[in-house]
PDB file of C-alpha atoms in Angstrom:
ATOM      1  CA  MET F  29      51.877  50.145  57.567  1.00  0.00           C
ATOM      2  CA  TRP F  30      50.560  47.517  59.299  1.00  0.00           C
ATOM      3  CA  LEU F  31      50.186  45.085  55.637  1.00  0.00           C
ATOM      4  CA  ILE F  32      54.027  45.110  55.471  1.00  0.00           C
ATOM      5  CA  ASN F  33      55.541  45.292  59.312  1.00  0.00           C
ATOM      6  CA  SER F  34      52.837  43.158  61.138  1.00  0.00           C
ATOM      7  CA  PRO F  35      53.007  39.565  61.119  1.00  0.00           C
ATOM      8  CA  ILE F  36      48.968  39.578  61.086  1.00  0.00           C
ATOM      9  CA  GLY F  37      48.975  42.053  58.265  1.00  0.00           C
ATOM     10  CA  ARG F  38      51.736  39.934  56.020  1.00  0.00           C
ATOM     11  CA  LYS F  39      49.436  36.828  56.956  1.00  0.00           C
ATOM     12  CA  VAL F  40      46.297  38.586  55.317  1.00  0.00           C
ATOM     13  CA  VAL F  41      48.804  39.879  52.055  1.00  0.00           C
ATOM     14  CA  MET F  42      49.526  35.769  52.012  1.00  0.00           C
ATOM     15  CA  SER F  43      45.765  35.278  51.878  1.00  0.00           C
ATOM     16  CA  VAL F  44      44.538  37.948  49.773  1.00  0.00           C
ATOM     17  CA  THR F  45      46.750  37.183  47.012  1.00  0.00           C
ATOM     18  CA  GLY F  46      46.373  33.757  47.549  1.00  0.00           C
ATOM     19  CA  ILE F  47      42.766  33.687  46.544  1.00  0.00           C
ATOM     20  CA  CYS F  48      43.386  35.867  44.045  1.00  0.00           C
ATOM     21  CA  LEU F  49      45.682  33.815  42.483  1.00  0.00           C
ATOM     22  CA  ILE F  50      42.911  30.869  42.691  1.00  0.00           C
ATOM     23  CA  LEU F  51      40.414  32.487  40.920  1.00  0.00           C
ATOM     24  CA  PHE F  52      43.133  33.258  38.274  1.00  0.00           C
ATOM     25  CA  LEU F  53      43.371  28.788  38.102  1.00  0.00           C
ATOM     26  CA  THR F  54      39.520  28.820  38.206  1.00  0.00           C
ATOM     27  CA  PHE F  55      39.356  31.478  34.934  1.00  0.00           C
ATOM     28  CA  HIS F  56      42.609  29.625  33.312  1.00  0.00           C
ATOM     29  CA  CYS F  57      40.616  26.300  33.846  1.00  0.00           C
ATOM     30  CA  ALA F  58      37.209  27.102  32.063  1.00  0.00           C
ATOM     31  CA  MET F  59      39.053  28.839  28.898  1.00  0.00           C
ATOM     32  CA  ASN F  60      41.373  25.220  29.552  1.00  0.00           C
ATOM     33  CA  VAL F  61      37.733  23.396  29.254  1.00  0.00           C
ATOM     34  CA  ALA F  62      37.338  24.592  25.444  1.00  0.00           C
ATOM     35  CA  ALA F  63      40.299  22.696  24.506  1.00  0.00           C
ATOM     36  CA  PHE F  64      38.634  19.676  25.496  1.00  0.00           C
ATOM     37  CA  PHE F  65      35.972  19.923  22.772  1.00  0.00           C
ATOM     38  CA  SER F  66      37.733  22.005  20.175  1.00  0.00           C
ATOM     39  CA  GLY F  67      40.411  23.032  18.924  1.00  0.00           C
ATOM     40  CA  ASP F  68      39.039  26.445  16.901  1.00  0.00           C
ATOM     41  CA  ALA F  69      37.042  27.250  19.942  1.00  0.00           C
ATOM     42  CA  TYR F  70      40.410  27.030  22.476  1.00  0.00           C
ATOM     43  CA  ASN F  71      42.492  29.848  19.429  1.00  0.00           C
ATOM     44  CA  THR F  72      39.105  31.877  19.831  1.00  0.00           C
ATOM     45  CA  VAL F  73      40.320  32.356  23.362  1.00  0.00           C
ATOM     46  CA  CYS F  74      43.611  32.680  23.086  1.00  0.00           C
ATOM     47  CA  GLU F  75      42.731  34.939  19.763  1.00  0.00           C
ATOM     48  CA  PHE F  76      40.309  37.104  22.476  1.00  0.00           C
ATOM     49  CA  LEU F  77      42.777  37.908  24.786  1.00  0.00           C
ATOM     50  CA  GLY F  78      46.117  37.920  22.649  1.00  0.00           C
ATOM     51  CA  THR F  79      48.681  41.189  23.559  1.00  0.00           C
ATOM     52  CA  ASN F  80      45.156  43.179  23.812  1.00  0.00           C
ATOM     53  CA  TRP F  81      45.295  45.722  26.568  1.00  0.00           C
ATOM     54  CA  TYR F  82      42.864  43.577  28.543  1.00  0.00           C
ATOM     55  CA  ALA F  83      45.182  40.717  28.158  1.00  0.00           C
ATOM     56  CA  LEU F  84      47.980  43.282  29.378  1.00  0.00           C
ATOM     57  CA  VAL F  85      46.986  44.353  32.199  1.00  0.00           C
ATOM     58  CA  GLY F  86      45.644  41.403  33.739  1.00  0.00           C
ATOM     59  CA  THR F  87      48.975  39.330  33.064  1.00  0.00           C
ATOM     60  CA  ALA F  88      50.691  42.329  34.801  1.00  0.00           C
ATOM     61  CA  GLY F  89      48.337  42.236  37.744  1.00  0.00           C
ATOM     62  CA  LEU F  90      48.456  38.623  38.196  1.00  0.00           C
ATOM     63  CA  ALA F  91      52.675  38.435  37.988  1.00  0.00           C
ATOM     64  CA  PHE F  92      52.742  41.120  40.694  1.00  0.00           C
ATOM     65  CA  LEU F  93      50.298  39.202  42.857  1.00  0.00           C
ATOM     66  CA  ALA F  94      52.533  36.213  42.367  1.00  0.00           C
ATOM     67  CA  VAL F  95      55.551  37.922  42.998  1.00  0.00           C
ATOM     68  CA  CYS F  96      53.827  39.616  46.600  1.00  0.00           C
ATOM     69  CA  HIS F  97      52.258  35.628  47.149  1.00  0.00           C
ATOM     70  CA  ILE F  98      56.649  34.407  47.045  1.00  0.00           C
ATOM     71  CA  VAL F  99      58.287  37.290  48.825  1.00  0.00           C
ATOM     72  CA  TYR F 100      55.887  37.307  52.006  1.00  0.00           C
ATOM     73  CA  ALA F 101      55.927  33.620  51.990  1.00  0.00           C
ATOM     74  CA  PHE F 102      59.137  33.759  52.447  1.00  0.00           C
ATOM     75  CA  ILE F 103      59.161  36.341  55.088  1.00  0.00           C
ATOM     76  CA  LEU F 104      56.835  34.118  57.368  1.00  0.00           C
ATOM     77  CA  THR F 105      59.165  31.332  57.089  1.00  0.00           C
ATOM     78  CA  ALA F 106      62.027  33.531  57.933  1.00  0.00           C
ATOM     79  CA  GLN F 107      59.684  35.287  60.621  1.00  0.00           C
ATOM     80  CA  ASN F 108      58.740  31.686  62.330  1.00  0.00           C
ATOM     81  CA  ARG F 109      61.873  30.357  61.826  1.00  0.00           C
ATOM     82  CA  ARG F 110      63.207  33.400  64.216  1.00  0.00           C
ATOM     83  CA  ALA F 111      60.245  32.885  66.650  1.00  0.00           C
ATOM     84  CA  ARG F 112      61.149  29.099  67.227  1.00  0.00           C
ATOM     85  CA  GLY F 113      64.598  29.539  67.650  1.00  0.00           C
ATOM     86  CA  ASN F 114      66.697  26.585  68.493  1.00  0.00           C
ATOM     87  CA  ASN F 115      63.369  24.647  68.864  1.00  0.00           C
ATOM     88  CA  ARG F 116      63.248  24.217  64.969  1.00  0.00           C
ATOM     89  CA  TYR F 117      66.276  21.947  65.740  1.00  0.00           C
ATOM     90  CA  GLU F 118      64.127  19.326  67.852  1.00  0.00           C
ATOM     91  CA  VAL F 119      62.550  16.617  67.614  1.00  0.00           C
ATOM     92  CA  THR F 120      58.969  17.263  68.158  1.00  0.00           C
ATOM     93  CA  ALA F 121      55.678  15.070  68.168  1.00  0.00           C
ATOM     94  CA  SER F 122      53.245  14.991  64.945  1.00  0.00           C
ATOM     95  CA  TYR F 123      50.240  15.583  65.390  1.00  0.00           C
ATOM     96  CA  ASP F 124      47.633  14.322  63.084  1.00  0.00           C
ATOM     97  CA  LYS F 125      45.610  17.609  63.140  1.00  0.00           C
ATOM     98  CA  VAL F 126      49.205  19.545  61.505  1.00  0.00           C
ATOM     99  CA  SER F 127      48.659  18.484  58.011  1.00  0.00           C
ATOM    100  CA  TRP F 128      51.812  17.606  56.260  1.00  0.00           C
ATOM    101  CA  ALA F 129      50.756  20.592  53.586  1.00  0.00           C
ATOM    102  CA  SER F 130      51.168  22.893  56.573  1.00  0.00           C
ATOM    103  CA  LYS F 131      54.554  21.504  57.423  1.00  0.00           C
ATOM    104  CA  ASN F 132      55.945  21.708  53.994  1.00  0.00           C
ATOM    105  CA  MET F 133      54.269  24.562  52.016  1.00  0.00           C
ATOM    106  CA  LEU F 134      57.554  26.451  51.238  1.00  0.00           C
ATOM    107  CA  VAL F 135      58.724  23.278  49.729  1.00  0.00           C
ATOM    108  CA  LEU F 136      55.511  23.141  47.978  1.00  0.00           C
ATOM    109  CA  GLY F 137      56.036  26.610  46.869  1.00  0.00           C
ATOM    110  CA  LEU F 138      59.005  26.504  45.826  1.00  0.00           C
ATOM    111  CA  ILE F 139      58.224  23.129  43.291  1.00  0.00           C
ATOM    112  CA  ILE F 140      55.215  25.410  42.621  1.00  0.00           C
ATOM    113  CA  ALA F 141      57.747  28.399  40.938  1.00  0.00           C
ATOM    114  CA  ILE F 142      59.805  25.781  39.005  1.00  0.00           C
ATOM    115  CA  GLY F 143      56.607  24.638  37.367  1.00  0.00           C
ATOM    116  CA  LEU F 144      55.636  28.014  36.733  1.00  0.00           C
ATOM    117  CA  LEU F 145      59.004  29.300  34.815  1.00  0.00           C
ATOM    118  CA  LEU F 146      58.286  26.067  32.801  1.00  0.00           C
ATOM    119  CA  HIS F 147      55.103  26.665  32.265  1.00  0.00           C
ATOM    120  CA  LEU F 148      55.791  30.325  31.138  1.00  0.00           C
ATOM    121  CA  PHE F 149      58.475  29.284  28.727  1.00  0.00           C
ATOM    122  CA  ASN F 150      56.006  26.441  27.307  1.00  0.00           C
ATOM    123  CA  PHE F 151      53.646  29.059  26.694  1.00  0.00           C
ATOM    124  CA  TRP F 152      53.778  32.566  27.789  1.00  0.00           C
ATOM    125  CA  TYR F 153      57.212  33.140  26.110  1.00  0.00           C
ATOM    126  CA  ASN F 154      55.797  30.913  22.650  1.00  0.00           C
ATOM    127  CA  MET F 155      52.658  33.504  22.379  1.00  0.00           C
ATOM    128  CA  MET F 156      51.526  36.726  24.445  1.00  0.00           C
ATOM    129  CA  PHE F 157      55.572  37.473  24.558  1.00  0.00           C
ATOM    130  CA  ALA F 158      56.691  36.463  20.912  1.00  0.00           C
ATOM    131  CA  GLU F 159      53.717  38.202  19.826  1.00  0.00           C
ATOM    132  CA  LEU F 160      54.283  41.709  21.642  1.00  0.00           C
ATOM    133  CA  VAL F 161      58.349  41.320  20.232  1.00  0.00           C
ATOM    134  CA  GLY F 162      57.021  39.854  17.126  1.00  0.00           C
ATOM    135  CA  MET F 163      59.146  36.840  17.468  1.00  0.00           C
ATOM    136  CA  GLU F 164      59.220  34.977  13.881  1.00  0.00           C
ATOM    137  CA  GLY F 165      60.351  31.314  13.055  1.00  0.00           C
ATOM    138  CA  LEU F 166      58.047  30.001  15.898  1.00  0.00           C
ATOM    139  CA  ALA F 167      56.869  26.194  15.259  1.00  0.00           C
ATOM    140  CA  HIS F 168      53.472  27.417  15.047  1.00  0.00           C
ATOM    141  CA  ALA F 169      51.528  31.679  15.256  1.00  0.00           C
ATOM    142  CA  PRO F 170      51.488  32.671  19.005  1.00  0.00           C
ATOM    143  CA  ALA F 171      47.886  32.831  18.758  1.00  0.00           C
ATOM    144  CA  ASP F 172      47.673  29.266  17.807  1.00  0.00           C
ATOM    145  CA  GLY F 173      47.464  28.110  21.429  1.00  0.00           C
ATOM    146  CA  PHE F 174      45.760  24.645  20.649  1.00  0.00           C
ATOM    147  CA  ALA F 175      49.179  23.920  19.060  1.00  0.00           C
ATOM    148  CA  TRP F 176      51.608  24.546  21.444  1.00  0.00           C
ATOM    149  CA  ILE F 177      49.368  22.374  24.164  1.00  0.00           C
ATOM    150  CA  VAL F 178      49.545  19.624  21.489  1.00  0.00           C
ATOM    151  CA  ASP F 179      53.517  19.780  21.018  1.00  0.00           C
ATOM    152  CA  THR F 180      54.185  19.884  24.749  1.00  0.00           C
ATOM    153  CA  PHE F 181      51.768  17.259  26.306  1.00  0.00           C
ATOM    154  CA  GLN F 182      52.974  14.905  23.597  1.00  0.00           C
ATOM    155  CA  ASN F 183      56.789  15.171  25.001  1.00  0.00           C
ATOM    156  CA  PRO F 184      55.914  12.235  28.420  1.00  0.00           C
ATOM    157  CA  VAL F 185      58.776  14.714  29.739  1.00  0.00           C
ATOM    158  CA  PHE F 186      56.888  17.815  29.804  1.00  0.00           C
ATOM    159  CA  SER F 187      53.317  15.912  30.995  1.00  0.00           C
ATOM    160  CA  VAL F 188      54.899  13.810  33.867  1.00  0.00           C
ATOM    161  CA  LEU F 189      56.478  17.012  35.130  1.00  0.00           C
ATOM    162  CA  TYR F 190      52.811  19.305  35.223  1.00  0.00           C
ATOM    163  CA  LEU F 191      51.483  16.643  36.222  1.00  0.00           C
ATOM    164  CA  VAL F 192      53.910  16.090  39.324  1.00  0.00           C
ATOM    165  CA  TRP F 193      53.512  20.216  39.667  1.00  0.00           C
ATOM    166  CA  PHE F 194      49.564  19.816  39.768  1.00  0.00           C
ATOM    167  CA  VAL F 195      49.940  17.681  42.385  1.00  0.00           C
ATOM    168  CA  ALA F 196      51.978  20.293  44.199  1.00  0.00           C
ATOM    169  CA  ILE F 197      49.546  22.532  43.565  1.00  0.00           C
ATOM    170  CA  TRP F 198      46.886  20.285  44.986  1.00  0.00           C
ATOM    171  CA  PHE F 199      48.627  19.878  48.299  1.00  0.00           C
ATOM    172  CA  HIS F 200      49.550  23.842  48.554  1.00  0.00           C
ATOM    173  CA  LEU F 201      46.032  24.875  47.953  1.00  0.00           C
ATOM    174  CA  THR F 202      43.995  22.622  49.946  1.00  0.00           C
ATOM    175  CA  HIS F 203      46.241  23.857  53.078  1.00  0.00           C
ATOM    176  CA  GLY F 204      46.130  27.447  51.882  1.00  0.00           C
ATOM    177  CA  PHE F 205      42.165  27.313  50.971  1.00  0.00           C
ATOM    178  CA  TRP F 206      41.242  27.117  54.066  1.00  0.00           C
ATOM    179  CA  SER F 207      43.761  28.777  56.048  1.00  0.00           C
ATOM    180  CA  ALA F 208      43.104  32.259  54.055  1.00  0.00           C
ATOM    181  CA  MET F 209      39.350  31.948  55.094  1.00  0.00           C
ATOM    182  CA  GLN F 210      40.978  31.458  58.633  1.00  0.00           C
ATOM    183  CA  THR F 211      43.457  34.229  58.416  1.00  0.00           C
ATOM    184  CA  MET F 212      40.289  36.732  57.072  1.00  0.00           C
ATOM    185  CA  GLY F 213      37.939  35.922  60.217  1.00  0.00           C
ATOM    186  CA  TRP F 214      35.887  33.947  58.083  1.00  0.00           C
ATOM    187  CA  SER F 215      36.357  30.720  59.553  1.00  0.00           C
ATOM    188  CA  GLY F 216      34.823  29.847  63.193  1.00  0.00           C
ATOM    189  CA  LYS F 217      34.785  26.114  64.504  1.00  0.00           C
ATOM    190  CA  THR F 218      31.913  25.347  62.973  1.00  0.00           C
ATOM    191  CA  TRP F 219      33.779  26.730  59.882  1.00  0.00           C
ATOM    192  CA  LEU F 220      36.517  25.486  59.669  1.00  0.00           C
ATOM    193  CA  GLN F 221      36.188  21.663  58.672  1.00  0.00           C
ATOM    194  CA  ARG F 222      33.648  23.644  56.212  1.00  0.00           C
ATOM    195  CA  TRP F 223      36.176  25.342  54.658  1.00  0.00           C
ATOM    196  CA  GLN F 224      38.382  22.508  54.749  1.00  0.00           C
ATOM    197  CA  LEU F 225      36.108  20.367  52.572  1.00  0.00           C
ATOM    198  CA  ILE F 226      35.225  23.479  50.666  1.00  0.00           C
ATOM    199  CA  GLY F 227      38.875  24.003  49.413  1.00  0.00           C
ATOM    200  CA  CYS F 228      39.731  20.458  49.027  1.00  0.00           C
ATOM    201  CA  VAL F 229      36.457  19.459  46.446  1.00  0.00           C
ATOM    202  CA  TYR F 230      36.859  22.414  44.763  1.00  0.00           C
ATOM    203  CA  VAL F 231      40.772  22.580  44.675  1.00  0.00           C
ATOM    204  CA  THR F 232      40.458  19.247  43.287  1.00  0.00           C
ATOM    205  CA  ILE F 233      38.304  19.469  40.637  1.00  0.00           C
ATOM    206  CA  LEU F 234      40.689  22.151  39.315  1.00  0.00           C
ATOM    207  CA  MET F 235      43.439  20.280  39.545  1.00  0.00           C
ATOM    208  CA  ALA F 236      41.765  16.915  37.642  1.00  0.00           C
ATOM    209  CA  VAL F 237      40.721  19.007  34.958  1.00  0.00           C
ATOM    210  CA  PHE F 238      44.160  20.653  34.238  1.00  0.00           C
ATOM    211  CA  ALA F 239      45.524  17.117  34.782  1.00  0.00           C
ATOM    212  CA  LEU F 240      43.077  15.563  32.458  1.00  0.00           C
ATOM    213  CA  LEU F 241      44.015  17.651  29.688  1.00  0.00           C
ATOM    214  CA  VAL F 242      47.627  16.666  29.977  1.00  0.00           C
ATOM    215  CA  ILE F 243      46.370  13.031  30.289  1.00  0.00           C
ATOM    216  CA  SER F 244      44.606  13.312  26.986  1.00  0.00           C
ATOM    217  CA  PHE F 245      47.159  15.402  24.797  1.00  0.00           C
ATOM    218  CA  TRP F 246      49.475  12.712  25.992  1.00  0.00           C
ATOM    219  CA  PHE F 247      47.654   9.987  25.030  1.00  0.00           C
ATOM    220  CA  GLY F 248      46.387  11.373  22.012  1.00  0.00           C
ATOM    221  CA  PHE F 249      42.846  11.386  22.713  1.00  0.00           C
ATOM    222  CA  ALA F 250      42.953  15.446  21.419  1.00  0.00           C
ATOM    223  CA  PRO F 251      40.108  16.764  19.379  1.00  0.00           C
ATOM    224  CA  SER F 252      40.730  17.730  16.552  1.00  0.00           C
ATOM    225  CA  MET F 253      41.078  21.370  15.269  1.00  0.00           C
ATOM    226  CA  ALA F 254      37.016  21.813  13.838  1.00  0.00           C
TER     227      ALA F 254
END
Protein backbone atom coordinates (compact mmCIF):
# COMPACT_ATOMS: atom_id res chain seq x y z
CA MET A 1 0.00 0.00 0.00
CA TRP A 2 1.50 3.30 -1.10
CA LEU A 3 0.50 5.13 2.10
CA ILE A 4 2.83 2.80 4.02
CA ASN A 5 5.55 1.91 1.53
CA SER A 6 5.93 5.17 -0.39
CA PRO A 7 7.83 8.17 1.04
CA ILE A 8 5.16 10.46 -0.38
CA GLY A 9 2.45 8.27 1.14
CA ARG A 10 4.10 8.50 4.56
CA LYS A 11 4.23 12.28 4.26
CA VAL A 12 0.53 12.32 3.36
CA VAL A 13 -0.25 10.28 6.49
CA MET A 14 1.82 12.70 8.57
CA SER A 15 -0.01 15.66 7.02
CA VAL A 16 -3.54 14.26 7.43
CA THR A 17 -2.98 13.13 11.02
CA GLY A 18 -1.31 16.45 11.82
CA ILE A 19 -4.26 18.45 10.45
CA CYS A 20 -6.69 16.29 12.44
CA LEU A 21 -4.68 16.89 15.62
CA ILE A 22 -4.73 20.65 14.99
CA LEU A 23 -8.52 20.46 14.64
CA PHE A 24 -8.69 18.65 17.98
CA LEU A 25 -6.56 21.36 19.59
CA THR A 26 -9.04 23.90 18.22
CA PHE A 27 -11.90 22.04 19.90
CA HIS A 28 -9.91 21.72 23.13
CA CYS A 29 -9.12 25.44 23.04
CA ALA A 30 -12.80 26.33 22.55
CA MET A 31 -13.71 24.06 25.46
CA ASN A 32 -11.12 25.70 27.72
CA VAL A 33 -12.50 29.17 27.03
CA ALA A 34 -15.44 28.30 29.33
CA ALA A 35 -12.99 27.97 32.25
CA PHE A 36 -12.11 31.67 31.95
CA PHE A 37 -15.66 32.66 32.86
CA SER A 38 -17.25 29.99 35.04
CA GLY A 39 -16.24 26.79 36.78
CA ASP A 40 -19.79 25.49 36.48
CA ALA A 41 -19.82 26.15 32.74
CA TYR A 42 -16.56 24.26 32.29
CA ASN A 43 -17.81 21.34 34.39
CA THR A 44 -20.97 21.22 32.30
CA VAL A 45 -18.80 20.61 29.25
CA CYS A 46 -16.84 17.94 31.16
CA GLU A 47 -20.07 16.21 32.20
CA PHE A 48 -21.37 16.34 28.62
CA LEU A 49 -18.26 14.47 27.48
CA GLY A 50 -17.50 12.29 30.50
CA THR A 51 -17.43 8.60 29.57
CA ASN A 52 -20.24 8.82 27.03
CA TRP A 53 -19.82 6.66 23.94
CA TYR A 54 -18.99 9.61 21.67
CA ALA A 55 -16.27 10.80 24.05
CA LEU A 56 -14.78 7.29 24.22
CA VAL A 57 -14.88 6.90 20.44
CA GLY A 58 -13.31 10.34 20.02
CA THR A 59 -10.58 9.53 22.54
CA ALA A 60 -9.79 6.22 20.81
CA GLY A 61 -9.67 7.96 17.43
CA LEU A 62 -7.46 10.70 18.79
CA ALA A 63 -5.08 8.16 20.32
CA PHE A 64 -4.89 6.33 16.97
CA LEU A 65 -4.09 9.57 15.12
CA ALA A 66 -1.43 10.54 17.67
CA VAL A 67 0.26 7.12 17.53
CA CYS A 68 0.24 7.15 13.72
CA HIS A 69 1.71 10.65 13.66
CA ILE A 70 4.49 9.74 16.10
CA VAL A 71 5.35 6.43 14.43
CA TYR A 72 5.49 7.96 10.97
CA ALA A 73 7.61 10.81 12.29
CA PHE A 74 10.25 8.31 13.41
CA ILE A 75 9.99 6.39 10.13
CA LEU A 76 10.46 9.54 8.03
CA THR A 77 13.35 10.73 10.20
CA ALA A 78 15.12 7.36 9.83
CA GLN A 79 14.40 7.40 6.10
CA ASN A 80 15.89 10.88 5.70
CA ARG A 81 19.01 9.94 7.67
CA ARG A 82 19.57 6.86 5.52
CA ALA A 83 19.17 8.99 2.39
CA ARG A 84 21.76 11.53 3.59
CA GLY A 85 24.20 8.86 4.69
CA ASN A 86 27.49 10.23 6.02
CA ASN A 87 26.57 13.74 4.87
CA ARG A 88 24.66 14.27 8.08
CA TYR A 89 27.98 14.36 9.94
CA GLU A 90 29.37 17.13 7.76
CA VAL A 91 29.12 20.79 8.75
CA THR A 92 26.64 22.40 6.39
CA ALA A 93 25.68 26.01 5.87
CA SER A 94 22.52 27.20 7.54
CA TYR A 95 20.14 29.01 5.21
CA ASP A 96 17.56 31.56 6.29
CA LYS A 97 14.84 29.69 4.39
CA VAL A 98 15.38 26.59 6.53
CA SER A 99 13.60 27.32 9.79
CA TRP A 100 14.90 26.19 13.15
CA ALA A 101 11.67 24.25 13.71
CA SER A 102 12.05 22.30 10.45
CA LYS A 103 15.53 21.17 11.50
CA ASN A 104 14.39 20.13 14.98
CA MET A 105 10.95 18.63 14.39
CA LEU A 106 11.89 15.30 15.98
CA VAL A 107 13.25 16.96 19.13
CA LEU A 108 10.17 19.17 19.36
CA GLY A 109 8.01 16.09 18.82
CA LEU A 110 9.72 14.28 21.70
CA ILE A 111 9.15 17.25 24.03
CA ILE A 112 5.51 17.33 22.94
CA ALA A 113 5.13 13.58 23.55
CA ILE A 114 6.56 13.91 27.08
CA GLY A 115 4.25 16.85 27.76
CA LEU A 116 1.33 14.81 26.47
CA LEU A 117 2.08 12.04 28.97
CA LEU A 118 2.10 14.63 31.77
CA HIS A 119 -1.20 16.05 30.54
CA LEU A 120 -2.79 12.60 30.34
CA PHE A 121 -1.69 11.89 33.91
CA ASN A 122 -3.00 15.17 35.29
CA PHE A 123 -6.35 15.15 33.54
CA TRP A 124 -7.34 12.07 31.51
CA TYR A 125 -6.21 9.65 34.24
CA ASN A 126 -8.02 11.56 36.99
CA MET A 127 -11.14 12.21 34.93
CA MET A 128 -12.19 9.86 32.11
CA PHE A 129 -10.12 6.86 33.23
CA ALA A 130 -11.10 7.33 36.88
CA GLU A 131 -14.78 7.46 35.94
CA LEU A 132 -14.49 4.40 33.71
CA VAL A 133 -12.94 2.19 36.40
CA GLY A 134 -14.84 3.73 39.32
CA MET A 135 -11.69 4.93 41.03
CA GLU A 136 -12.16 6.12 44.60
CA GLY A 137 -10.15 8.28 46.99
CA LEU A 138 -9.40 11.03 44.48
CA ALA A 139 -9.02 14.64 45.55
CA HIS A 140 -11.97 15.63 43.36
CA ALA A 141 -14.81 13.99 41.46
CA PRO A 142 -13.79 12.85 37.95
CA ALA A 143 -16.30 15.24 36.36
CA ASP A 144 -14.99 18.22 38.35
CA GLY A 145 -12.59 19.31 35.65
CA PHE A 146 -12.43 22.85 36.98
CA ALA A 147 -11.05 21.64 40.33
CA TRP A 148 -8.40 19.58 38.52
CA ILE A 149 -7.38 22.65 36.54
CA VAL A 150 -7.08 24.71 39.73
CA ASP A 151 -5.00 22.05 41.49
CA THR A 152 -2.70 21.50 38.52
CA PHE A 153 -1.93 25.09 37.59
CA GLN A 154 -1.61 26.43 41.11
CA ASN A 155 1.46 24.20 41.23
CA PRO A 156 4.27 26.38 39.77
CA VAL A 157 6.27 23.36 38.61
CA PHE A 158 3.38 22.05 36.51
CA SER A 159 2.63 25.54 35.22
CA VAL A 160 6.20 26.07 34.00
CA LEU A 161 6.30 22.62 32.40
CA TYR A 162 3.03 23.31 30.59
CA LEU A 163 4.28 26.66 29.30
CA VAL A 164 7.44 25.01 27.95
CA TRP A 165 5.20 22.38 26.35
CA PHE A 166 3.11 25.06 24.66
CA VAL A 167 6.22 26.74 23.25
CA ALA A 168 7.36 23.41 21.77
CA ILE A 169 3.90 22.85 20.27
CA TRP A 170 3.97 26.36 18.79
CA PHE A 171 7.28 25.75 17.02
CA HIS A 172 6.14 22.31 15.87
CA LEU A 173 2.79 23.45 14.50
CA THR A 174 3.87 26.71 12.86
CA HIS A 175 6.12 24.61 10.63
CA GLY A 176 3.84 21.59 10.42
CA PHE A 177 0.79 23.62 9.36
CA TRP A 178 2.15 24.99 6.10
CA SER A 179 4.23 21.87 5.47
CA ALA A 180 1.06 19.77 5.58
CA MET A 181 -0.63 22.09 3.09
CA GLN A 182 2.38 21.81 0.82
CA THR A 183 2.41 18.00 1.03
CA MET A 184 -1.31 17.85 0.23
CA GLY A 185 -0.73 19.93 -2.89
CA TRP A 186 -2.66 22.94 -1.59
CA SER A 187 0.31 25.26 -1.71
CA GLY A 188 2.14 26.89 -4.58
CA LYS A 189 4.47 29.81 -5.01
CA THR A 190 1.63 32.22 -4.29
CA TRP A 191 0.03 30.35 -1.40
CA LEU A 192 3.14 29.13 0.42
CA GLN A 193 3.77 32.42 2.23
CA ARG A 194 0.03 32.82 2.82
CA TRP A 195 -0.20 29.42 4.51
CA GLN A 196 2.88 30.26 6.56
CA LEU A 197 1.24 33.48 7.77
CA ILE A 198 -2.16 31.84 8.35
CA GLY A 199 -0.54 28.97 10.25
CA CYS A 200 1.55 31.30 12.40
CA VAL A 201 -1.43 33.48 13.36
CA TYR A 202 -3.77 30.53 13.91
CA VAL A 203 -1.35 28.51 16.04
CA THR A 204 -0.29 31.60 17.99
CA ILE A 205 -3.91 32.28 18.95
CA LEU A 206 -4.42 28.66 20.02
CA MET A 207 -1.28 28.52 22.14
CA ALA A 208 -1.90 31.99 23.59
CA VAL A 209 -5.29 30.85 24.90
CA PHE A 210 -3.79 27.74 26.49
CA ALA A 211 -0.91 29.73 28.01
CA LEU A 212 -3.22 32.45 29.30
CA LEU A 213 -5.34 29.81 31.03
CA VAL A 214 -2.28 28.41 32.81
CA ILE A 215 -1.04 31.85 33.84
CA SER A 216 -4.49 32.93 35.02
CA PHE A 217 -4.88 29.96 37.34
CA TRP A 218 -1.24 30.05 38.43
CA PHE A 219 -1.54 33.63 39.69
CA GLY A 220 -4.99 33.20 41.19
CA PHE A 221 -7.12 34.92 38.57
CA ALA A 222 -9.38 31.90 38.20
CA PRO A 223 -13.15 32.51 38.25
CA SER A 224 -15.41 31.06 40.91
CA MET A 225 -17.57 27.99 40.45
CA ALA A 226 -20.58 30.19 39.76
